[in-house]
mmCIF file of C-alpha atoms and ligand atoms in Angstrom:
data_model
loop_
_atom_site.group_PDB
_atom_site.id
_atom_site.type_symbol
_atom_site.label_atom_id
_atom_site.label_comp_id
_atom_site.label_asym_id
_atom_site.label_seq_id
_atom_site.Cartn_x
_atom_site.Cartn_y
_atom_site.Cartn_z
ATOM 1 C CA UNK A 1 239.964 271.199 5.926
ATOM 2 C CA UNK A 2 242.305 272.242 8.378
ATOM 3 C CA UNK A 3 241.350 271.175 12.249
ATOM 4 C CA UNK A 4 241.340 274.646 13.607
ATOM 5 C CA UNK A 5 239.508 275.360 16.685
ATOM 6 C CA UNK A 6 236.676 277.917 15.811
ATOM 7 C CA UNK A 7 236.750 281.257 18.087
ATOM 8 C CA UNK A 8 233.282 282.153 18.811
ATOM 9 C CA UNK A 9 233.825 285.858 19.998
ATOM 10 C CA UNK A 10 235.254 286.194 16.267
ATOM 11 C CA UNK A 11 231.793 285.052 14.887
ATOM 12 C CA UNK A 12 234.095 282.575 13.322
ATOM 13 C CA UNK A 13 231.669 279.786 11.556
ATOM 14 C CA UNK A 14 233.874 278.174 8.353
ATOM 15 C CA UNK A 15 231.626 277.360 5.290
ATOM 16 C CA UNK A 16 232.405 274.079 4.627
ATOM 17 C CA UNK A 17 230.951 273.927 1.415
ATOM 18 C CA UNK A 18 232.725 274.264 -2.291
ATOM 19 C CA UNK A 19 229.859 274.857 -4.180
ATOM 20 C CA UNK A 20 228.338 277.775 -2.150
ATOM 21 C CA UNK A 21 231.685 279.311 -1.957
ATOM 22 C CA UNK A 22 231.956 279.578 -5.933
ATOM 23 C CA UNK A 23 228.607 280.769 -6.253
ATOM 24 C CA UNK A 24 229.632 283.908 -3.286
ATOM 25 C CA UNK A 25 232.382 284.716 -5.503
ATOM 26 C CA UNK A 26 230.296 284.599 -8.729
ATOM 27 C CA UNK A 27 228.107 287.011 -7.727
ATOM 28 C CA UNK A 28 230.690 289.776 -8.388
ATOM 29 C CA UNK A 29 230.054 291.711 -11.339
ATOM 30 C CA UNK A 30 232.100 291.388 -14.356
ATOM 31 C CA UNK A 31 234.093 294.498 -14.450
ATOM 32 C CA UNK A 32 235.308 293.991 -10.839
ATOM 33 C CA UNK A 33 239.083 294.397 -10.568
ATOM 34 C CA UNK A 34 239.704 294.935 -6.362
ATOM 35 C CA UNK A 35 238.343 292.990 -4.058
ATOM 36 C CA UNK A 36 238.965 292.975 -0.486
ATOM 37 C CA UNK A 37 237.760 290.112 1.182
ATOM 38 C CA UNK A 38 237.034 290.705 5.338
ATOM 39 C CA UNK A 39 237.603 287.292 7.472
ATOM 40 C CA UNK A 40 238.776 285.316 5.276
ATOM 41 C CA UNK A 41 239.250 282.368 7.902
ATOM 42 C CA UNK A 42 241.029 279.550 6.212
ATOM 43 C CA UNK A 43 240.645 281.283 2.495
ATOM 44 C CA UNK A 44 237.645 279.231 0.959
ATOM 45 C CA UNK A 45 236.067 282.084 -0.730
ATOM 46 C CA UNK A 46 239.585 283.477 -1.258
ATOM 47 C CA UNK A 47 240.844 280.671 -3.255
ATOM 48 C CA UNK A 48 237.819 281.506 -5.941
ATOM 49 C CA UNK A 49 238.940 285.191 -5.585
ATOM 50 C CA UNK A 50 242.285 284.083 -6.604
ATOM 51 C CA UNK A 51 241.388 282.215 -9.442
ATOM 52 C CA UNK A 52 238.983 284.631 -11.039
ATOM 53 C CA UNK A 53 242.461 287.112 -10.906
ATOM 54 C CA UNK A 54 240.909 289.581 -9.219
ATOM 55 C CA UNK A 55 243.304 291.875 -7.398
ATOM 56 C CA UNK A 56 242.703 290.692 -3.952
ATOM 57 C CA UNK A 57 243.194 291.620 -1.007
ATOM 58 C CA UNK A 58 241.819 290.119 2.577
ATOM 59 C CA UNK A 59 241.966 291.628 6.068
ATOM 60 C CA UNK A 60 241.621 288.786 8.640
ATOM 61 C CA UNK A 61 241.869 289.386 12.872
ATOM 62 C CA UNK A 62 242.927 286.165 13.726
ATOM 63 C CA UNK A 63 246.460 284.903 13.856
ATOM 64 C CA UNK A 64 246.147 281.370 13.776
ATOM 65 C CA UNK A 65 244.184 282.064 10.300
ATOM 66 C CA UNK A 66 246.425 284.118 8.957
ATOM 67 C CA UNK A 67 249.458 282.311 9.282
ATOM 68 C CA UNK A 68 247.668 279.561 7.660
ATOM 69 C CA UNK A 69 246.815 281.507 4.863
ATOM 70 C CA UNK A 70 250.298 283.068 4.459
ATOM 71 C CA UNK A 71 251.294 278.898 4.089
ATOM 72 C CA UNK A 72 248.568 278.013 2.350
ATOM 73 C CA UNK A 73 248.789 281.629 -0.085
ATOM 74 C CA UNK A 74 252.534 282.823 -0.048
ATOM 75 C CA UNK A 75 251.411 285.793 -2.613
ATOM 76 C CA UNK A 76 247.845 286.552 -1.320
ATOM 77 C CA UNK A 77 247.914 290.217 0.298
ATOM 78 C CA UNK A 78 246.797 290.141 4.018
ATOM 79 C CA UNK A 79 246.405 292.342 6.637
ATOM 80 C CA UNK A 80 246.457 291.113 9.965
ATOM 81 C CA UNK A 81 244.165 293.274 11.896
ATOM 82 C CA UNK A 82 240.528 294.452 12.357
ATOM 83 C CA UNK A 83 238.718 295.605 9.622
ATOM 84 C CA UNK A 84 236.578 297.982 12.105
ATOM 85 C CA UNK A 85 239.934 299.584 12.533
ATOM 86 C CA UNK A 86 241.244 300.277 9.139
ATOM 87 C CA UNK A 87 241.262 303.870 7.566
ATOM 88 C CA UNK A 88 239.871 302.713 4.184
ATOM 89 C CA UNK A 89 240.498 305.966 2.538
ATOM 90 C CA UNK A 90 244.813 305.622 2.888
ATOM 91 C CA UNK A 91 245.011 301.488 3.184
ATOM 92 C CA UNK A 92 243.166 301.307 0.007
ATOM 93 C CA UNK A 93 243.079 304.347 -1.719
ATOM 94 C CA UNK A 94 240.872 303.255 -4.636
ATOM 95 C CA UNK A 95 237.641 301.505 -6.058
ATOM 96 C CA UNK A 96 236.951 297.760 -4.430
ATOM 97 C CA UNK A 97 234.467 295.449 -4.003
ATOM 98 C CA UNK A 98 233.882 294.313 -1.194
ATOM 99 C CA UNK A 99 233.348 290.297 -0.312
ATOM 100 C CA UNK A 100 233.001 287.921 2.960
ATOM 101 C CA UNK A 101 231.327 285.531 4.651
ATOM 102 C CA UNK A 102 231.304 288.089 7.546
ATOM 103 C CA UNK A 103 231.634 287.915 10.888
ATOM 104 C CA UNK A 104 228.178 287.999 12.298
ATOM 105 C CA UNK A 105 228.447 290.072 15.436
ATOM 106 C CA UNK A 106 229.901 293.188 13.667
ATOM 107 C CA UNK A 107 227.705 293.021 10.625
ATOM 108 C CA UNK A 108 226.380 296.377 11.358
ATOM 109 C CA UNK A 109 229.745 297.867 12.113
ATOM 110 C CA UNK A 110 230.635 296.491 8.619
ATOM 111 C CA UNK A 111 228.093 298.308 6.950
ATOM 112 C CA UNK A 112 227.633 301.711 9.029
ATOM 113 C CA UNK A 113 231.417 301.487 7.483
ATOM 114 C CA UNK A 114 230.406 300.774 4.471
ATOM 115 C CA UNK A 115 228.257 303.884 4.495
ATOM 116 C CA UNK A 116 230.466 305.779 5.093
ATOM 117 C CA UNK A 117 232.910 305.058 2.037
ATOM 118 C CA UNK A 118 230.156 304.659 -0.467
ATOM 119 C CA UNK A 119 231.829 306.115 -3.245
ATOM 120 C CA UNK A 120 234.940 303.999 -2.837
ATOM 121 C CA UNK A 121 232.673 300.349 -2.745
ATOM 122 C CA UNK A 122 230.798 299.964 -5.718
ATOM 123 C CA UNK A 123 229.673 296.715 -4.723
ATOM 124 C CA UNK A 124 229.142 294.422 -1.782
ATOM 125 C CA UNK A 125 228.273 290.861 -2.236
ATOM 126 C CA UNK A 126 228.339 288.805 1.366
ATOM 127 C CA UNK A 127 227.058 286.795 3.539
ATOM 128 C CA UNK A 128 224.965 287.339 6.763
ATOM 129 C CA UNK A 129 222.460 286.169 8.970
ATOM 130 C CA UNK A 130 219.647 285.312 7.739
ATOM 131 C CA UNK A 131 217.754 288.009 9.493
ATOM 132 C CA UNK A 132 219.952 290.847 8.593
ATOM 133 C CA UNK A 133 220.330 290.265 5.201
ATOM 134 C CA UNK A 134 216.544 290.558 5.196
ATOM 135 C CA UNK A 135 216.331 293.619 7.140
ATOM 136 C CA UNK A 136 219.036 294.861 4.765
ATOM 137 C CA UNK A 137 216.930 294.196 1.517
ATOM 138 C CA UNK A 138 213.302 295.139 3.374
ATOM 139 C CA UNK A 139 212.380 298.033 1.553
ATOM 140 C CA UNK A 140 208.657 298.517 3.785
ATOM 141 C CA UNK A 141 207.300 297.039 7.236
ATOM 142 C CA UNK A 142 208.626 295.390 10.042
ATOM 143 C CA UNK A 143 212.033 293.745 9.691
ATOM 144 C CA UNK A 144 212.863 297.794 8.013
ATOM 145 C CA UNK A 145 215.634 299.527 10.401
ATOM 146 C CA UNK A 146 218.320 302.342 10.107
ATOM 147 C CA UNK A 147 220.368 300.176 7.818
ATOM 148 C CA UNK A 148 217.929 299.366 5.414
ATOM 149 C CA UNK A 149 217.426 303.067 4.510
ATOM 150 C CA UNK A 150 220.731 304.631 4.481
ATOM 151 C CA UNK A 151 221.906 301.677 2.319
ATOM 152 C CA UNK A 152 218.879 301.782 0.324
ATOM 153 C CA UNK A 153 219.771 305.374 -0.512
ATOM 154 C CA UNK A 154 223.191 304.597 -1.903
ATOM 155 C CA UNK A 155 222.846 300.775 -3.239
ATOM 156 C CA UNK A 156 220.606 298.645 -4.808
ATOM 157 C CA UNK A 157 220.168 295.442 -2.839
ATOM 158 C CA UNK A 158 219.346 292.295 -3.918
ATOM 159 C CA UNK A 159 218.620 289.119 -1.778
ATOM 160 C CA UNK A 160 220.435 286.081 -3.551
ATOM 161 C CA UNK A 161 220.046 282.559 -1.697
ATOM 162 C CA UNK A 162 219.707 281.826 1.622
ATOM 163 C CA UNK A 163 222.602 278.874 3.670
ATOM 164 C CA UNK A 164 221.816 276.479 5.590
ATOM 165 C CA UNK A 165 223.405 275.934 9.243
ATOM 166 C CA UNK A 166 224.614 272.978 8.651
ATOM 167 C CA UNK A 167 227.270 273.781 5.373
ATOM 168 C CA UNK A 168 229.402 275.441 8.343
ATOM 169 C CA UNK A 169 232.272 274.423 11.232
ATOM 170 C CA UNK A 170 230.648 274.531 13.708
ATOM 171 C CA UNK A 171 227.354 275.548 12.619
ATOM 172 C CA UNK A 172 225.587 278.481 13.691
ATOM 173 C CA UNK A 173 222.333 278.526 15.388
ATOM 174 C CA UNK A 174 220.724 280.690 12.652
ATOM 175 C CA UNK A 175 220.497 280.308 8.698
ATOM 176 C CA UNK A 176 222.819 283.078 6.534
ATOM 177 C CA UNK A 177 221.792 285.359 3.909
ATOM 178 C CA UNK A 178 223.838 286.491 1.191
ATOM 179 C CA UNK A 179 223.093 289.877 -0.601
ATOM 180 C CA UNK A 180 224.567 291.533 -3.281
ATOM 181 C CA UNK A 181 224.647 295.553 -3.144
ATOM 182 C CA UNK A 182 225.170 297.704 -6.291
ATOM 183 C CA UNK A 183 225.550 301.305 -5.750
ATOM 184 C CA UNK A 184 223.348 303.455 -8.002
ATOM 185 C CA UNK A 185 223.740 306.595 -9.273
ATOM 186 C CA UNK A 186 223.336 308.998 -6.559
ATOM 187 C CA UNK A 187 225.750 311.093 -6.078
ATOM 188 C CA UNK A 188 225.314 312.488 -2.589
ATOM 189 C CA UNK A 189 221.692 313.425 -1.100
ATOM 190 C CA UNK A 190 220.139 316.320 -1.771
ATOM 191 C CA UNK A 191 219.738 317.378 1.390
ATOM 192 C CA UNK A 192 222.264 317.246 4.434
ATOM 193 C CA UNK A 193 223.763 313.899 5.213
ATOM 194 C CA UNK A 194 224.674 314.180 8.731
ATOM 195 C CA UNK A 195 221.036 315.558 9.515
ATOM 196 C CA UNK A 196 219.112 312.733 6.779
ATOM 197 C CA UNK A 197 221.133 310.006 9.231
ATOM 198 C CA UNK A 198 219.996 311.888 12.702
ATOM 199 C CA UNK A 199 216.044 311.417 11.087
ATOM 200 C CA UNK A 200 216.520 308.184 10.286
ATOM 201 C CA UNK A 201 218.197 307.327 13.739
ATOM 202 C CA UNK A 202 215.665 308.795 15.575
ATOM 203 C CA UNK A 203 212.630 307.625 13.660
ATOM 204 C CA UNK A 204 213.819 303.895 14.469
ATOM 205 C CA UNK A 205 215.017 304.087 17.751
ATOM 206 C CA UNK A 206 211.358 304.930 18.535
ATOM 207 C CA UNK A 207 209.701 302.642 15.852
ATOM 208 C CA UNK A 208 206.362 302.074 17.364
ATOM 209 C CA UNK A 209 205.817 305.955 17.698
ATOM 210 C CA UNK A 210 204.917 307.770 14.663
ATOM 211 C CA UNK A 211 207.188 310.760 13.267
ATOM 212 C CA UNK A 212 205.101 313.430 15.009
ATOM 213 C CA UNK A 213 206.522 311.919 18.283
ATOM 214 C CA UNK A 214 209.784 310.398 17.376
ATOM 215 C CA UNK A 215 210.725 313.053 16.011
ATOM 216 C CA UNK A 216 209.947 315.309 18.624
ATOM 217 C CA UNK A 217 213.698 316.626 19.861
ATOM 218 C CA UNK A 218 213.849 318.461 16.056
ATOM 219 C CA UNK A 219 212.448 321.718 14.971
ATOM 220 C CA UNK A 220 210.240 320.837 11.801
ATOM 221 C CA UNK A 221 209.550 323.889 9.182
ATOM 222 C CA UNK A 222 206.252 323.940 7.576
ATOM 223 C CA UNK A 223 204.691 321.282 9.290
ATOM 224 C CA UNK A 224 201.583 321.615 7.594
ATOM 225 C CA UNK A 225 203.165 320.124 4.533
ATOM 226 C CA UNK A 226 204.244 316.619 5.986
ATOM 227 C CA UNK A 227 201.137 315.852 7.626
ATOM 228 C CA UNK A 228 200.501 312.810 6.321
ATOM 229 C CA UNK A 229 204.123 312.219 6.627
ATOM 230 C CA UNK A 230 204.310 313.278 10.469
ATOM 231 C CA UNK A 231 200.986 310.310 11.473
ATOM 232 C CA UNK A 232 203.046 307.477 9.861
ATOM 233 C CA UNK A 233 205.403 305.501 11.376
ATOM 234 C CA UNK A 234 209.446 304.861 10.761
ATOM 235 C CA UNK A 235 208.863 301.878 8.917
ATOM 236 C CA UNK A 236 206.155 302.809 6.538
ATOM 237 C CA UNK A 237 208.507 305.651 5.255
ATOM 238 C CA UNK A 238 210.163 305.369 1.766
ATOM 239 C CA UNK A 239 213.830 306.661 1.337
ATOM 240 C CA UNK A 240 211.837 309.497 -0.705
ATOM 241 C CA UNK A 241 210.234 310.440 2.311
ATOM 242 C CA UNK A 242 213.053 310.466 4.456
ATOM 243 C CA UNK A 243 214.285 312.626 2.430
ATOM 244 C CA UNK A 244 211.209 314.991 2.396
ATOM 245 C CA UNK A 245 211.115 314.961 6.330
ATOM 246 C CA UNK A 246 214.987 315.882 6.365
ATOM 247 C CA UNK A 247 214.032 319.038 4.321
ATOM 248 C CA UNK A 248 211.783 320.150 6.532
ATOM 249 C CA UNK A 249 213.795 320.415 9.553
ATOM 250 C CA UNK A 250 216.136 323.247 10.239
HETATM 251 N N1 SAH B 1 235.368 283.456 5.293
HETATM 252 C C1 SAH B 1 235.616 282.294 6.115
HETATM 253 C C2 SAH B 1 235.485 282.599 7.616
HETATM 254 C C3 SAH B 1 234.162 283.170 8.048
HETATM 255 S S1 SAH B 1 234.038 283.337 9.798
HETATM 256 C C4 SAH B 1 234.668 281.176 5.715
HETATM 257 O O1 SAH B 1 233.688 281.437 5.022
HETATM 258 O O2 SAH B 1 234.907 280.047 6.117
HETATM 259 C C5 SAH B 1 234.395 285.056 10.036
HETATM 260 C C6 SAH B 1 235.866 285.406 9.916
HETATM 261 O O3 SAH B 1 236.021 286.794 10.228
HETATM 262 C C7 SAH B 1 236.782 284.675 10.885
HETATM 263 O O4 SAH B 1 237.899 284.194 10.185
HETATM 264 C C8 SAH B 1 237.200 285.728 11.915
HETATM 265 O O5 SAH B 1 238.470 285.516 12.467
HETATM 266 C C9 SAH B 1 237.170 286.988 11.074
HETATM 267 N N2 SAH B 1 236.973 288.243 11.798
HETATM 268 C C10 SAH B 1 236.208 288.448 12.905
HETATM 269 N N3 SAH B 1 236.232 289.725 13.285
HETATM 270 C C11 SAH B 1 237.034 290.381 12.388
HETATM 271 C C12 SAH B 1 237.454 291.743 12.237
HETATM 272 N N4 SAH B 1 237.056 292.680 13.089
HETATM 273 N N5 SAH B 1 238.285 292.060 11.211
HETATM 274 C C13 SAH B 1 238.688 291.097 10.341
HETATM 275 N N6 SAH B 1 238.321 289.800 10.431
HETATM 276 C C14 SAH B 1 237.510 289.443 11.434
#
């Protein structure tokens, strides 16, 4: 491997590691044709990307890593930029998988984005921290947050196989998580998106409160039909219920 100096405020940790690296990539479904790959770093998952011929494509921040991989890849397709950045709808105007060992301090950012262009990423397979990934997958109780639900609405979510620190230059101070998402087949929510994503927000930024109070700042219709709903709290909710407590506010 290539003695590059790791950036830290890029949540840059290189997997070191062949093995795990092939078994990332292998986690893509068979009918996959675009993939775009975020921080690609010095290409290690890339190079399995390559060689499965899937139309790739990787978006990498860092200069020093991306003129290695234009060396090291002459005909891969990079952009040099920030993947927060990019208008997914015109760079890559079509279906895509998408793939990384991601940069751990925008893993949110990465998938509030992903959210938001559900119907253009079929599938997600990456890796995290450990702790995310399971907060991702939680489907009731404590690690459960904002992500897990509006994800959960959209994808199915699998926890693969957890990495240990020490497969990575330099290693992080946390195990990683990888997690393979699947979108299902809901269309769009049957009630208002915008408003089903205010709910949610709300119930979790006050998590220890139950709905009745968290949810205090909206006007609820019929509240003698959510009860039940309204004594719980954020975490104990289903995506079902969510969905119920959305219809019942104007
Ligand atoms: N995939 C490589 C590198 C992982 S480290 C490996 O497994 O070894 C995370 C990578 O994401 C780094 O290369 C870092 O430069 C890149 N990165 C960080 N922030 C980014 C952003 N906003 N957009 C694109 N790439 C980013």
């Amino acid at each position: 491997m290539k003695d590059v100096r790791a950036k830290k405020h890029l949540g840059q940790h290189f997997l070191n590691d062949l093995r795990i690296a092939s078994d990332i990539t292998t986690l893509l479904s068979e009918n996959t044709k675009n993939v775009i790959e975020i921080g690609p770093g010095m290409g290690i998952l890339t190079q399995f990307l390559l060689k499965k011929n899937y139309k790739t494509q990787v978006v990498e921040i860092d200069r020093e890593s991306v003129s290695y991989l234009r060396r090291n890849y002459p005909n891969l397709n990079i952009h040099d930029g920030d993947f927060l950045k990019i208008n997914l709808k015109e760079k890559y105007p079509f279906s895509f998988a998408l793939i990384g060992n991601f940069p751990y301090n925008i893993s949110s950012q990465i998938l509030f984005k992903v959210f938001e262009n559900k119907d253009q990423i079929p599938e997600i397979v990456g890796m995290f921290q450990k702790e995310v990934a399971e907060r991702i997958v939680c489907k009731k109780g404590k690690k459960k947050g904002i992500l897990s639900v509006l994800l959960q609405v959209f994808y199915d979510i699998e926890y693969c196989f957890t990495v240990n620190e020490d497969v990575f230059i330099p290693p992080p101070k946390v195990k990683s998580g990888v997690i393979k998402l699947t979108r299902n087949n809901r269309e769009h929510l049957p009630v208002d998106e915008k408003k089903f994503k205010q709910i949610v927000k709300a119930a979790f930024n006050q998590k220890r409160k139950t709905l009745r109070n968290s949810l205090k700042a909206f006007e609820l219709i019929n509240k003698q039909k959510i009860t039940d709903l309204l004594n719980l709290r954020a975490e104990q909710l289903s995506v079902d219920n969510f969905i119920t407590l959305t219809d019942h506010v104007r």
